[in-house]
Coordinates of C-alpha atoms in Angstrom, one line a residue:
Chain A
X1 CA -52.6 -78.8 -8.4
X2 CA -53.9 -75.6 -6.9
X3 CA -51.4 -72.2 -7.0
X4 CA -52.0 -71.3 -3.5
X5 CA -50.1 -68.4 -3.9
X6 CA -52.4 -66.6 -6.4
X7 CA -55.0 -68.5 -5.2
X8 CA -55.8 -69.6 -8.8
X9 CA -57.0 -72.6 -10.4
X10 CA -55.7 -74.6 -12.7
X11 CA -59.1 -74.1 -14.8
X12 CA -58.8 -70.8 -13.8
X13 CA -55.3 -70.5 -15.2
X14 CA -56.2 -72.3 -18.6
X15 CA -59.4 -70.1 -19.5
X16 CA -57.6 -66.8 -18.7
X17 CA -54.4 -67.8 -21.0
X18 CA -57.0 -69.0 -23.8
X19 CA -58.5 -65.3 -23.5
X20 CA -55.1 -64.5 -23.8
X21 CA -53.5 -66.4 -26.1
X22 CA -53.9 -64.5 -30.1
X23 CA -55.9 -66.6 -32.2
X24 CA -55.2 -68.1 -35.5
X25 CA -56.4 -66.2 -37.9
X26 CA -59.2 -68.5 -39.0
X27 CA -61.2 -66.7 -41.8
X28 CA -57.9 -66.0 -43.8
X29 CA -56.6 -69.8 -43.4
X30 CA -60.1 -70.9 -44.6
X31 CA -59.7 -68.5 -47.8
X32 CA -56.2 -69.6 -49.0
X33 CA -56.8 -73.3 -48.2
X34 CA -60.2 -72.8 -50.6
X35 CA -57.9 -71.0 -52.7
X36 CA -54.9 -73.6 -53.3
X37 CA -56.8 -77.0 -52.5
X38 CA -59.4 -75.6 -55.4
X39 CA -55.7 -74.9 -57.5
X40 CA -54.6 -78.7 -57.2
X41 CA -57.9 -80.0 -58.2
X42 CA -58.2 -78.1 -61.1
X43 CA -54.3 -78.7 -62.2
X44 CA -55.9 -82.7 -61.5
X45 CA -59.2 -82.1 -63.2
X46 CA -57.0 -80.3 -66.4
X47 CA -54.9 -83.2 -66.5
X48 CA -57.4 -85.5 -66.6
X49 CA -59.2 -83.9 -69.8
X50 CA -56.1 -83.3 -71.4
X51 CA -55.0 -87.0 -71.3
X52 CA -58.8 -87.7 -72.0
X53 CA -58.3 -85.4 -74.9
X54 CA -55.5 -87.5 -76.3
X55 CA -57.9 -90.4 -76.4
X56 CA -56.9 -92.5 -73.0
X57 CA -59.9 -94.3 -71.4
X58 CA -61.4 -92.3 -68.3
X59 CA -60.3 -94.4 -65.7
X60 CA -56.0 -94.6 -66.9
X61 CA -56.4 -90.5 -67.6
X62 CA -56.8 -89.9 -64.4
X63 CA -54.2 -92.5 -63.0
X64 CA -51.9 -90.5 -65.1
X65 CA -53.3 -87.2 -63.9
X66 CA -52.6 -88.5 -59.8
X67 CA -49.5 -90.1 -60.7
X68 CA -48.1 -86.5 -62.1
X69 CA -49.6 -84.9 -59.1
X70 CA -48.0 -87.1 -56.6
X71 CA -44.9 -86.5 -58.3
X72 CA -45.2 -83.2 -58.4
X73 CA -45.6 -83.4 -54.5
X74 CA -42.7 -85.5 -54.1
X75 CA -40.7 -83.0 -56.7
X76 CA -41.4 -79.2 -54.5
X77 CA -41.1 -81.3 -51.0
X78 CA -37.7 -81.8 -52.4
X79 CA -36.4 -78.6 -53.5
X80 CA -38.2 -76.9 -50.3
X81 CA -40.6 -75.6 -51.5
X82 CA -43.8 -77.5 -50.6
X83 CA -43.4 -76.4 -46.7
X84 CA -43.4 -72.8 -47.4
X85 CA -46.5 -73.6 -49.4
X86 CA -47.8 -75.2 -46.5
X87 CA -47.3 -72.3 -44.7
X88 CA -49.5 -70.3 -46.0
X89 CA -51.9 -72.7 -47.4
X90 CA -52.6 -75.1 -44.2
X91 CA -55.2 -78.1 -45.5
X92 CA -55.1 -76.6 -48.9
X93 CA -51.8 -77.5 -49.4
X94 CA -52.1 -81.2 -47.0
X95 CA -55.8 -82.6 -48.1
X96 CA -55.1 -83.5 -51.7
X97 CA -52.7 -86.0 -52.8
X98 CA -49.6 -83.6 -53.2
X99 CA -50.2 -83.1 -49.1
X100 CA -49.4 -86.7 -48.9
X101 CA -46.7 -87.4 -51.3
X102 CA -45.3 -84.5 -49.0
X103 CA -45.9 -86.2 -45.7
X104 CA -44.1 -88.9 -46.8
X105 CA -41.0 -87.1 -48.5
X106 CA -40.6 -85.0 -46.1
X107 CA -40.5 -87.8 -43.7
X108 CA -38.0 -89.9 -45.7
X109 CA -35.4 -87.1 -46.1
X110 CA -35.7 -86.5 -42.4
X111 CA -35.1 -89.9 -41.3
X112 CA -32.2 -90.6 -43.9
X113 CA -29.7 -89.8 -41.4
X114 CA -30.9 -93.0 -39.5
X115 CA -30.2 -95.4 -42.1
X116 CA -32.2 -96.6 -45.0
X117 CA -33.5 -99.4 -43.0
X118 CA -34.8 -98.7 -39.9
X119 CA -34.3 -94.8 -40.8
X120 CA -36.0 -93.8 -43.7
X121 CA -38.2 -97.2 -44.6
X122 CA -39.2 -97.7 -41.2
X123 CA -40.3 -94.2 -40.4
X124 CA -41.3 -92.8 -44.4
X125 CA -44.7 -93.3 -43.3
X126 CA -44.7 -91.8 -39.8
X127 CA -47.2 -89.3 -41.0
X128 CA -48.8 -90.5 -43.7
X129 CA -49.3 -94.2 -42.0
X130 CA -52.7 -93.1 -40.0
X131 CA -54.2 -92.0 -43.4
X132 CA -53.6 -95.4 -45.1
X133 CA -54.7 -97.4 -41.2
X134 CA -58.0 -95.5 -40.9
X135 CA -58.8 -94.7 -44.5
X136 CA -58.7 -98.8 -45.6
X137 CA -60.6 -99.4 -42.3
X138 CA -63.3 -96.7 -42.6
X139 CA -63.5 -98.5 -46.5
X140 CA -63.8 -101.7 -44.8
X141 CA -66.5 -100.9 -42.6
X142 CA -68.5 -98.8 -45.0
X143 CA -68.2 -101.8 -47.9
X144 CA -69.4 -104.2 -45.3
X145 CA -73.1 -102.2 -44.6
X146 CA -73.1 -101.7 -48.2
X147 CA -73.0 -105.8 -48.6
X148 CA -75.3 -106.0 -45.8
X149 CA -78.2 -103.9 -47.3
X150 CA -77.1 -105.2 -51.1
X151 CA -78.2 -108.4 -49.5
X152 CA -82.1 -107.5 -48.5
X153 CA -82.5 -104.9 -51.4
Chain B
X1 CA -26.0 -71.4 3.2
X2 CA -29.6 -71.8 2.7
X3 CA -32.0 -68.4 2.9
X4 CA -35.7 -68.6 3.4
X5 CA -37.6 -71.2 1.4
X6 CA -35.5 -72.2 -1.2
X7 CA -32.8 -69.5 -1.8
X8 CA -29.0 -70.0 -1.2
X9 CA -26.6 -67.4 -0.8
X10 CA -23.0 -67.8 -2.2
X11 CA -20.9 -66.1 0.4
X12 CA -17.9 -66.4 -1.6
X13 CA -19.1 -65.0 -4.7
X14 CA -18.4 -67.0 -7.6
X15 CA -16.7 -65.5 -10.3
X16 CA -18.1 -65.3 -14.4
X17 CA -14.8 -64.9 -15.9
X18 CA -15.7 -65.3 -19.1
X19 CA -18.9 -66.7 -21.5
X20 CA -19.2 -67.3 -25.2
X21 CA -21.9 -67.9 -27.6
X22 CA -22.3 -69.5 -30.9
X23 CA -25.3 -68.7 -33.1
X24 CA -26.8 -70.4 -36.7
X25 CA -28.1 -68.0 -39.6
X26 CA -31.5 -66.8 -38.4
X27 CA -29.7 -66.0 -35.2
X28 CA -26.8 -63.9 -37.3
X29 CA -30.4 -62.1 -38.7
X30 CA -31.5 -61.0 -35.8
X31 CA -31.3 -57.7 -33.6
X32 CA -28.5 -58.9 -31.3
X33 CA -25.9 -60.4 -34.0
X34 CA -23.1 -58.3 -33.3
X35 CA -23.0 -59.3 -29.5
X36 CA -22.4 -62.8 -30.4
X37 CA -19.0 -64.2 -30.5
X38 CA -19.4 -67.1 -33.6
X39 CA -21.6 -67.0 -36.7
X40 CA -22.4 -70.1 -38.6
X41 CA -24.5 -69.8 -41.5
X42 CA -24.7 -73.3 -42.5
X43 CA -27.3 -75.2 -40.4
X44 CA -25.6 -78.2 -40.9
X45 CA -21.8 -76.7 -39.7
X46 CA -20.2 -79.1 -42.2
X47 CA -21.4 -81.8 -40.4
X48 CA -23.7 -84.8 -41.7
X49 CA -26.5 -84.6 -39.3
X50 CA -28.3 -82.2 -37.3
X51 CA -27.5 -83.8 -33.8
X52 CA -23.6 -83.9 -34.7
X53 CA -23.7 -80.3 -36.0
X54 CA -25.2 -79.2 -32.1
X55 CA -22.9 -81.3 -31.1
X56 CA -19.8 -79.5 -32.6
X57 CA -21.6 -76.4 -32.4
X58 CA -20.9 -76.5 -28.4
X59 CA -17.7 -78.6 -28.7
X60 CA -16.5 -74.9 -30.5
X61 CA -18.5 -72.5 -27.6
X62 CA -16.7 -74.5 -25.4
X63 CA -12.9 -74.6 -27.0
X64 CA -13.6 -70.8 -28.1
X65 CA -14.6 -69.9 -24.4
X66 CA -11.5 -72.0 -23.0
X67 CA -9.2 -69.7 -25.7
X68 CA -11.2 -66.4 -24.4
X69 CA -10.3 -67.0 -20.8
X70 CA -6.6 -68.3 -21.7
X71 CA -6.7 -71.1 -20.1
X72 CA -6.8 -75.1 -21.3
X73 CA -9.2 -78.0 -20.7
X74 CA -6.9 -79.3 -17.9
X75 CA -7.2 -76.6 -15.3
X76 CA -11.2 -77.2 -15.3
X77 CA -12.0 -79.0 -12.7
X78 CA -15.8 -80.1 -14.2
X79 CA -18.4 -79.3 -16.6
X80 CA -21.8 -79.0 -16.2
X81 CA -24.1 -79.0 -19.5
X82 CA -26.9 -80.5 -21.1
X83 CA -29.2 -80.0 -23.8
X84 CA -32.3 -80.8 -25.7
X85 CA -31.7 -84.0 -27.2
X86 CA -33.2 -87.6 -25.8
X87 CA -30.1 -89.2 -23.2
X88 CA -28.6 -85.4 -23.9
X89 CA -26.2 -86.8 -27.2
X90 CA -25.2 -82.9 -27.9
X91 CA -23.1 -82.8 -24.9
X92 CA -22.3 -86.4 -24.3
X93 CA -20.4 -86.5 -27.6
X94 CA -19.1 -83.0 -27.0
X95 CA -17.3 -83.7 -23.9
X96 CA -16.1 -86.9 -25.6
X97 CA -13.2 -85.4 -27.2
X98 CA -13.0 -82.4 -23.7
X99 CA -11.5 -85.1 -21.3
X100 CA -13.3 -83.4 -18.2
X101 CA -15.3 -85.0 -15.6
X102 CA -19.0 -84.1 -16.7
X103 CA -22.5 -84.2 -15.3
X104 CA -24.7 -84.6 -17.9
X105 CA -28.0 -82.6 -16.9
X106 CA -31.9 -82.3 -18.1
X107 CA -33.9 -79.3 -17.4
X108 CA -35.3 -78.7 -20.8
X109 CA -34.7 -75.1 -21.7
X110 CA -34.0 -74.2 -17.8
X111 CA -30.7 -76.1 -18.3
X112 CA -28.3 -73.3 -18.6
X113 CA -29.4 -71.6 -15.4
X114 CA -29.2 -74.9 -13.4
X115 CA -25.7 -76.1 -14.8
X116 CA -24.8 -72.0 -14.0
X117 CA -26.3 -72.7 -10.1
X118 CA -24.2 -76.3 -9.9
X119 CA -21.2 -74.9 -11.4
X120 CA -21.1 -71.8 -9.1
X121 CA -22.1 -73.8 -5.9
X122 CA -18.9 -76.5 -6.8
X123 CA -17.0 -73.2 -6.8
X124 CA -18.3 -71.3 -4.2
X125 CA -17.6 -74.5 -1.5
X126 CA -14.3 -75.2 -2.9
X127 CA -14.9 -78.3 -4.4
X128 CA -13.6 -76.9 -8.1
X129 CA -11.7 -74.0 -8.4
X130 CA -12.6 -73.5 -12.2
X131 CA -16.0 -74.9 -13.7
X132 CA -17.6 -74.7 -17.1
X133 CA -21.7 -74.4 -18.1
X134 CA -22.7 -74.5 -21.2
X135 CA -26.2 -75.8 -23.2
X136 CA -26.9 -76.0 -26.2
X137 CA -30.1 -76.3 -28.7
X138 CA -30.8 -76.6 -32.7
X139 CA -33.7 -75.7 -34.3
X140 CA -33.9 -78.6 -36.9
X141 CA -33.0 -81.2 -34.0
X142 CA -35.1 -80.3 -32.0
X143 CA -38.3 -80.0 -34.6
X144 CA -37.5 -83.3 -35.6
X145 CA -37.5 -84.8 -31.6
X146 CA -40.8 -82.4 -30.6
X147 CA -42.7 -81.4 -34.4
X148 CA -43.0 -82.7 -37.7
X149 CA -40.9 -83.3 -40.1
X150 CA -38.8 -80.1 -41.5
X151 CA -40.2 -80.6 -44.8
X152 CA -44.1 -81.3 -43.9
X153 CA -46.1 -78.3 -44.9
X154 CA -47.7 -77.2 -42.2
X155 CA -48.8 -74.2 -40.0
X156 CA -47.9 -72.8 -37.0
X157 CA -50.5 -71.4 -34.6
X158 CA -50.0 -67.7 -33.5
X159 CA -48.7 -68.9 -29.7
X160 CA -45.9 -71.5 -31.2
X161 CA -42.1 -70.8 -30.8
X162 CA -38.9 -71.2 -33.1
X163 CA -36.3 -73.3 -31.6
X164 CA -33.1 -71.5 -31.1
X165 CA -30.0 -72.9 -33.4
X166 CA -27.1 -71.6 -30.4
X167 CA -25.3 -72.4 -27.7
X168 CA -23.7 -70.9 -24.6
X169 CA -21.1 -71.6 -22.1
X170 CA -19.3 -69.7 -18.9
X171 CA -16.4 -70.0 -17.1
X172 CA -16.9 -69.8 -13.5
X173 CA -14.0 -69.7 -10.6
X174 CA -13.7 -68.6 -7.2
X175 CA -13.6 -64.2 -6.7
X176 CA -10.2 -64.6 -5.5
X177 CA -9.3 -64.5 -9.4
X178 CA -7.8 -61.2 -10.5
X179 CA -10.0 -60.1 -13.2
X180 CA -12.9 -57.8 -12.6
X181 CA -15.8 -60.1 -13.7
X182 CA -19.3 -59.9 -12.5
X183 CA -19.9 -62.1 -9.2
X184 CA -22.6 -64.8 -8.5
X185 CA -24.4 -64.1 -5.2
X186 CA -27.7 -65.8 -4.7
X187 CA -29.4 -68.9 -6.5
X188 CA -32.7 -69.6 -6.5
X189 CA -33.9 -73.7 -7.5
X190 CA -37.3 -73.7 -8.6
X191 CA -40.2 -75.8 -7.9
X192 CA -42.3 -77.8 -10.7
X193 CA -45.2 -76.1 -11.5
X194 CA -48.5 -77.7 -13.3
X195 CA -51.4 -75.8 -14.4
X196 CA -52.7 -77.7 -16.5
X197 CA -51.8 -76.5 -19.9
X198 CA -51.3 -79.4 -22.7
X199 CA -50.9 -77.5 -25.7
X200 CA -47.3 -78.0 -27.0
X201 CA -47.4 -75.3 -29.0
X202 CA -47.9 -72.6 -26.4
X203 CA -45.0 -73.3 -24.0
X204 CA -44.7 -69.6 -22.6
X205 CA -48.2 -70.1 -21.2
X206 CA -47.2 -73.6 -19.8
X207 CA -43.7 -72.0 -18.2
X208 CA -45.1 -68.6 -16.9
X209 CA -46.5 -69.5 -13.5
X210 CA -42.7 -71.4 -12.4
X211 CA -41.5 -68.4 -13.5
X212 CA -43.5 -66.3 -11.1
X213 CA -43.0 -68.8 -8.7
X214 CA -39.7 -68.5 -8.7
X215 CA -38.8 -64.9 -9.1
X216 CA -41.4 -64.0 -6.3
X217 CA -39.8 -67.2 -3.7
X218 CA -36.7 -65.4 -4.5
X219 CA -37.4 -61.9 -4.0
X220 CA -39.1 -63.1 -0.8
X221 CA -36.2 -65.4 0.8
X222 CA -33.7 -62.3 -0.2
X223 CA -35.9 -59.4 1.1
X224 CA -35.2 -57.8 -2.0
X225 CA -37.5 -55.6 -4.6
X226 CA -37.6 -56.6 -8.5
X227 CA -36.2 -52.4 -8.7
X228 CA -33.2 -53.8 -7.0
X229 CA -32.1 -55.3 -10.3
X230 CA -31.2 -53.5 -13.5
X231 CA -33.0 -56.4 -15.4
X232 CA -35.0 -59.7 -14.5
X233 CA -34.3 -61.6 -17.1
X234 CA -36.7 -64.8 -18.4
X235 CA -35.0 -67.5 -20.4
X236 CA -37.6 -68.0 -23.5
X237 CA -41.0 -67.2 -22.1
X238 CA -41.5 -65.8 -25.6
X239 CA -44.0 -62.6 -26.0
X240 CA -47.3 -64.1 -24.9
X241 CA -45.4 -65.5 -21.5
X242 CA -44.0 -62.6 -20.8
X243 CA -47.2 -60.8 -20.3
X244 CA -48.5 -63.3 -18.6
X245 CA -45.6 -63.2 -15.8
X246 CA -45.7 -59.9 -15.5
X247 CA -49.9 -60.1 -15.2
X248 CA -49.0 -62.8 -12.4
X249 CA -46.6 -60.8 -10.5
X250 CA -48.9 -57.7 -10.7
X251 CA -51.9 -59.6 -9.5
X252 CA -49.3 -60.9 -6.0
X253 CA -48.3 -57.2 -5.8
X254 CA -44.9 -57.1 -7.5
X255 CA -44.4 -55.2 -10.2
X256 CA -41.9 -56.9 -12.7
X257 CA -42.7 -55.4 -15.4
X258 CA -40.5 -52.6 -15.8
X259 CA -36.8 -54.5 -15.7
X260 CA -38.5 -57.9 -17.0
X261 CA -36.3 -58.8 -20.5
X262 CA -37.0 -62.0 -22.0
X263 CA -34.1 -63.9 -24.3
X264 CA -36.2 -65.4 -26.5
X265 CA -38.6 -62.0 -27.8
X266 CA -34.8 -60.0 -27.9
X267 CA -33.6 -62.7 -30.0
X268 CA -35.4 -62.4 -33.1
X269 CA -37.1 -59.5 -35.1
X270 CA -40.8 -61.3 -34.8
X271 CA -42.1 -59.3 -37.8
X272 CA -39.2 -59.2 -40.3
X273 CA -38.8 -62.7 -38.9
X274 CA -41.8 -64.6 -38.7
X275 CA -40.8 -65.9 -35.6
X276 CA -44.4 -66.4 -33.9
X277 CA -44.0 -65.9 -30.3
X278 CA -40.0 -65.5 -30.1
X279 CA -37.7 -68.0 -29.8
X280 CA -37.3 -71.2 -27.0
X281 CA -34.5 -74.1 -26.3
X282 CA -31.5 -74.1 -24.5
X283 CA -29.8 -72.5 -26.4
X284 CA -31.9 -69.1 -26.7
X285 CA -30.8 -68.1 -22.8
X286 CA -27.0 -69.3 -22.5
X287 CA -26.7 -67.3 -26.0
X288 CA -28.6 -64.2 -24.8
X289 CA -26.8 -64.0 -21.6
X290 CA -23.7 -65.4 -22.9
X291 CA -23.9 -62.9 -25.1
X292 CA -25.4 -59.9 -24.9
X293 CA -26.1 -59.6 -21.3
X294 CA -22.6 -60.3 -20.2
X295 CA -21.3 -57.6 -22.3
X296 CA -23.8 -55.1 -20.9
X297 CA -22.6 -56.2 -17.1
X298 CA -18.9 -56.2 -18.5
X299 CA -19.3 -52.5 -19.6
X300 CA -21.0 -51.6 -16.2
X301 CA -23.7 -50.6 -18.5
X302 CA -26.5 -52.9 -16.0
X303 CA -24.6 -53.5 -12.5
X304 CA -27.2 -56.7 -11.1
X305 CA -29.2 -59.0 -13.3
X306 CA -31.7 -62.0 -12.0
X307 CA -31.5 -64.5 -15.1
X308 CA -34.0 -67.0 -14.7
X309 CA -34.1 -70.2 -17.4
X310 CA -37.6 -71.4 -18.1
X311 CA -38.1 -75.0 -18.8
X312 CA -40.7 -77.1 -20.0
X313 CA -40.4 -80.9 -18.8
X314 CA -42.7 -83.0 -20.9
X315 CA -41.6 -85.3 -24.0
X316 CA -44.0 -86.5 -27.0
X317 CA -44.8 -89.7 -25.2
X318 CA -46.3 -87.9 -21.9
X319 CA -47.7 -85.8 -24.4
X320 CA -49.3 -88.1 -26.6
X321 CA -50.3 -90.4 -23.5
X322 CA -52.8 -86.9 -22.4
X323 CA -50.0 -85.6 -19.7
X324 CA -50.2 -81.6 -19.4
X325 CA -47.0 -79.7 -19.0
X326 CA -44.6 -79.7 -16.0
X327 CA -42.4 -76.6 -15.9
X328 CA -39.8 -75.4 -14.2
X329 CA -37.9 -72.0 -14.0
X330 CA -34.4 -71.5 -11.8
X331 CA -32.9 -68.3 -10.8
X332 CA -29.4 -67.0 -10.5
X333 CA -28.3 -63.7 -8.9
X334 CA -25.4 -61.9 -11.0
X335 CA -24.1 -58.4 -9.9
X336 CA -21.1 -56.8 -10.4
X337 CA -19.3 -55.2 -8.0
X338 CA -20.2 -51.7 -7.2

């Protein structure tokens, strides 16, 4: 639809509000996402060696280490703290495995007031739900082609 | 009776008797707290949900705006209101408990100006002799119907708006009424306009050309110059929408910028409150106006005001599904007498 009265497109119209419109403040995001994703993987990475440490096998050290991670998540979604990370951290904060233990927290206290049924367990995983559709099916796909060329190498 | 294109004039000069607002904490925090007539600082208002705390938030605008004007819930003849919520549940279970014939309306956060237009054209033909408006929005309802989750940590670009926790109502009966009150004299319905904008998160953008639509329609079909009102006031066109109207209107010729106010940047303190682009929802112009810009035409200290509600007409769905953003604005002429 045309503005006939300005005699303005709507292309027109789109390109002069994106001039307009403030941008975010990319280089600063980029910094304190670096900053705090880097902060959660070396909390996970110190875990890890500490349970290592204590003479648990690799592979159950860092279970332990995402297991206290996740719950940490769940832990500062709870007492409302996790968004006002979020806040300032962007994809720091959301990337690593606290971001989704906070996706679906977050979700679950929201929908509570629907019910536990088709409230909270239908909806928990609202957000977190694409993560766990695409990320098995990207694994699918990729262990397939790794099959296929196991198969003539 | 109708006016050039879309305007109609109320030749009998509907009445604003009275208004009310009712405002949530980071409301109470910002720059116009003192003109509002209820506080609440608990987001929940002792209630269990967020949808029955908007709800009871506008059932007490309502009651307190009934006990304002003196007058009980069986002298008015209808009420007009509407809010954010999907089927409008905020209202609906408000006027449960009211007992008075309702009509339940959408037009996103242009609702308070169009219940305001239906309310004061019932009056002004004589159909109801004393009619209520009132909206209504909630910032955590209304995050959980349109965002993410309140909880999910996320960011907000630059452009985004807060969701006003408020709600507004006004009395409205015929100028034979006693009381000096400020009258209603033109109303101006808008068109739907579309350019083209899909980002949800930059509704000012989306709503700025109705806006200039409609304010320029109406100072055409009245013959009137923006300078003839003390203030042309936007309904939450936020800071970034604001200059664009005002770029719009200079770019026709008309010159808005000097009386244009808009609800949702005089709501909030944007740096002490990290409020983005200002603040949006229903509730942000029937608060505003109920509030603070009533008071200034009750103390004579503006004399004729164009308030026109912005609204935004998409849902997640039509969002989702690739739709851009139909907006509408609608204006309403109030001027005391002078």
């Amino acid at each position: 639809m045309d503005f006939e009265k300005l005699s303005m497109t709507n292309e027109d119209y789109i390109n002069y509000v994106q001039q307009k419109s403030k941008k975010s403040p990319i280089f600063k995001n980029l910094a304190l996402a670096f900053l705090v994703g880097g902060l959660f993987c070396i909390l996970g990475q110190a875990l890890t060696d500490i349970f290592e440490y204590f003479n648990y096998e690799k592979k159950v050290a860092s279970t332990i280490a995402t297991i206290i991670l996740v719950f940490l998540g769940a832990f500062l979604t709870s007492i409302n703290v996790y968004s006002k990370l979020g806040k300032y951290a962007g994809a720091g904060s959301i990337v690593p495995i606290t971001g989704f233990s906070n996706s679906i927290v977050a979700t679950a206290i929201e929908y509570k007031s629907e019910g536990y049924i088709l409230g909270l367990g239908a909806n928990m995983f609202k957000v977190a739900g694409p993560v766990i559709v695409y990320g098995i099916t990207s694994s699918v796909v990729i262990g397939f082609f790794y099959w296929l060329i196991k198969l003539f190498i | 009776m109708k006016i050039g294109k879309q305007t109609i004039k109320l030749e009998n000069t509907p009445k604003i008797i009275e208004t009310c607002s009712v405002v949530g904490p980071r409301e109470t925090e910002g720059p116009l707290n003192i003109y509002f007539d209820i506080h609440i600082d608990d987001i929940f208002y002792g209630e269990k949900t967020f949808e029955k705390a908007e709800s009871k938030m506008l059932k007490t605008c309502v009651d307190n705006l009934l006990s304002k004007a003196s007058t009980d819930k069986e002298h008015i003849d209808y009420i007009f209101a509407g809010d954010l919520l999907n089927q409008c549940i905020a209202s609906g279970y408000c006027i449960r408990d009211l007992n008075i014939p309702f009509f339940g309306l959408y037009g996103a956060c242009s609702t308070f100006c169009e219940s305001m237009i239906l309310a004061s054209l019932f009056v002004n033909s004589n159909y109801a002799s004393k009619a209520v408006a009132a909206t209504s929005s909630h910032f955590c309802s209304a995050e959980r119907q349109f965002r993410m989750p309140l909880e999910h940590g996320n960011q907000k670009t630059p452009t985004a708006q807060v969701t006003v926790t408020a709600a507004g109502s006004a009395l409205i009966m015929s100028k034979d009424t006693n009381k000096k009150a400020p009258h209603i004299t033109y109303v101006t319905p808008g068109k739907i306009i579309d350019m083209g904008i899909t980002d949800m998160t930059n509704m000012g953008a989306a709503m700025a050309p109705a806006v200039f639509d409609t304010v320029t329609t109406h100072l055409q079909d009245t013959g009137r110059s923006p300078d003839y009102y003390d203030a042309i006031v936007t309904g939450d066109l936020g800071i970034l929408g604001s200059e664009i109207v005002c770029d719009l209107c200079k770019d026709y010729g008309v010159d808005i910028s000097k009386v244009h106010k808009d609800c949702g940047v005089l709501i909030f303190d944007k740096d002490k409150q990290d409020t983005h682009c200002g603040g949006s929802g229903c509730g942000c112009c029937a608060s505003v106006f109920s509030g603070y810009f009533f008071e200034l035409l009750k103390t004579n200290k503006i004399n004729k005001v164009l308030l026109v509600a912005t609204g935004a007409l998409m849902s997640t769905v039509a969002t989702q599904q690739g739709e851009s953003i139909p907006s509408i604005a609608h204006a309403i002429a109030i001027e005391n007498e002078v």
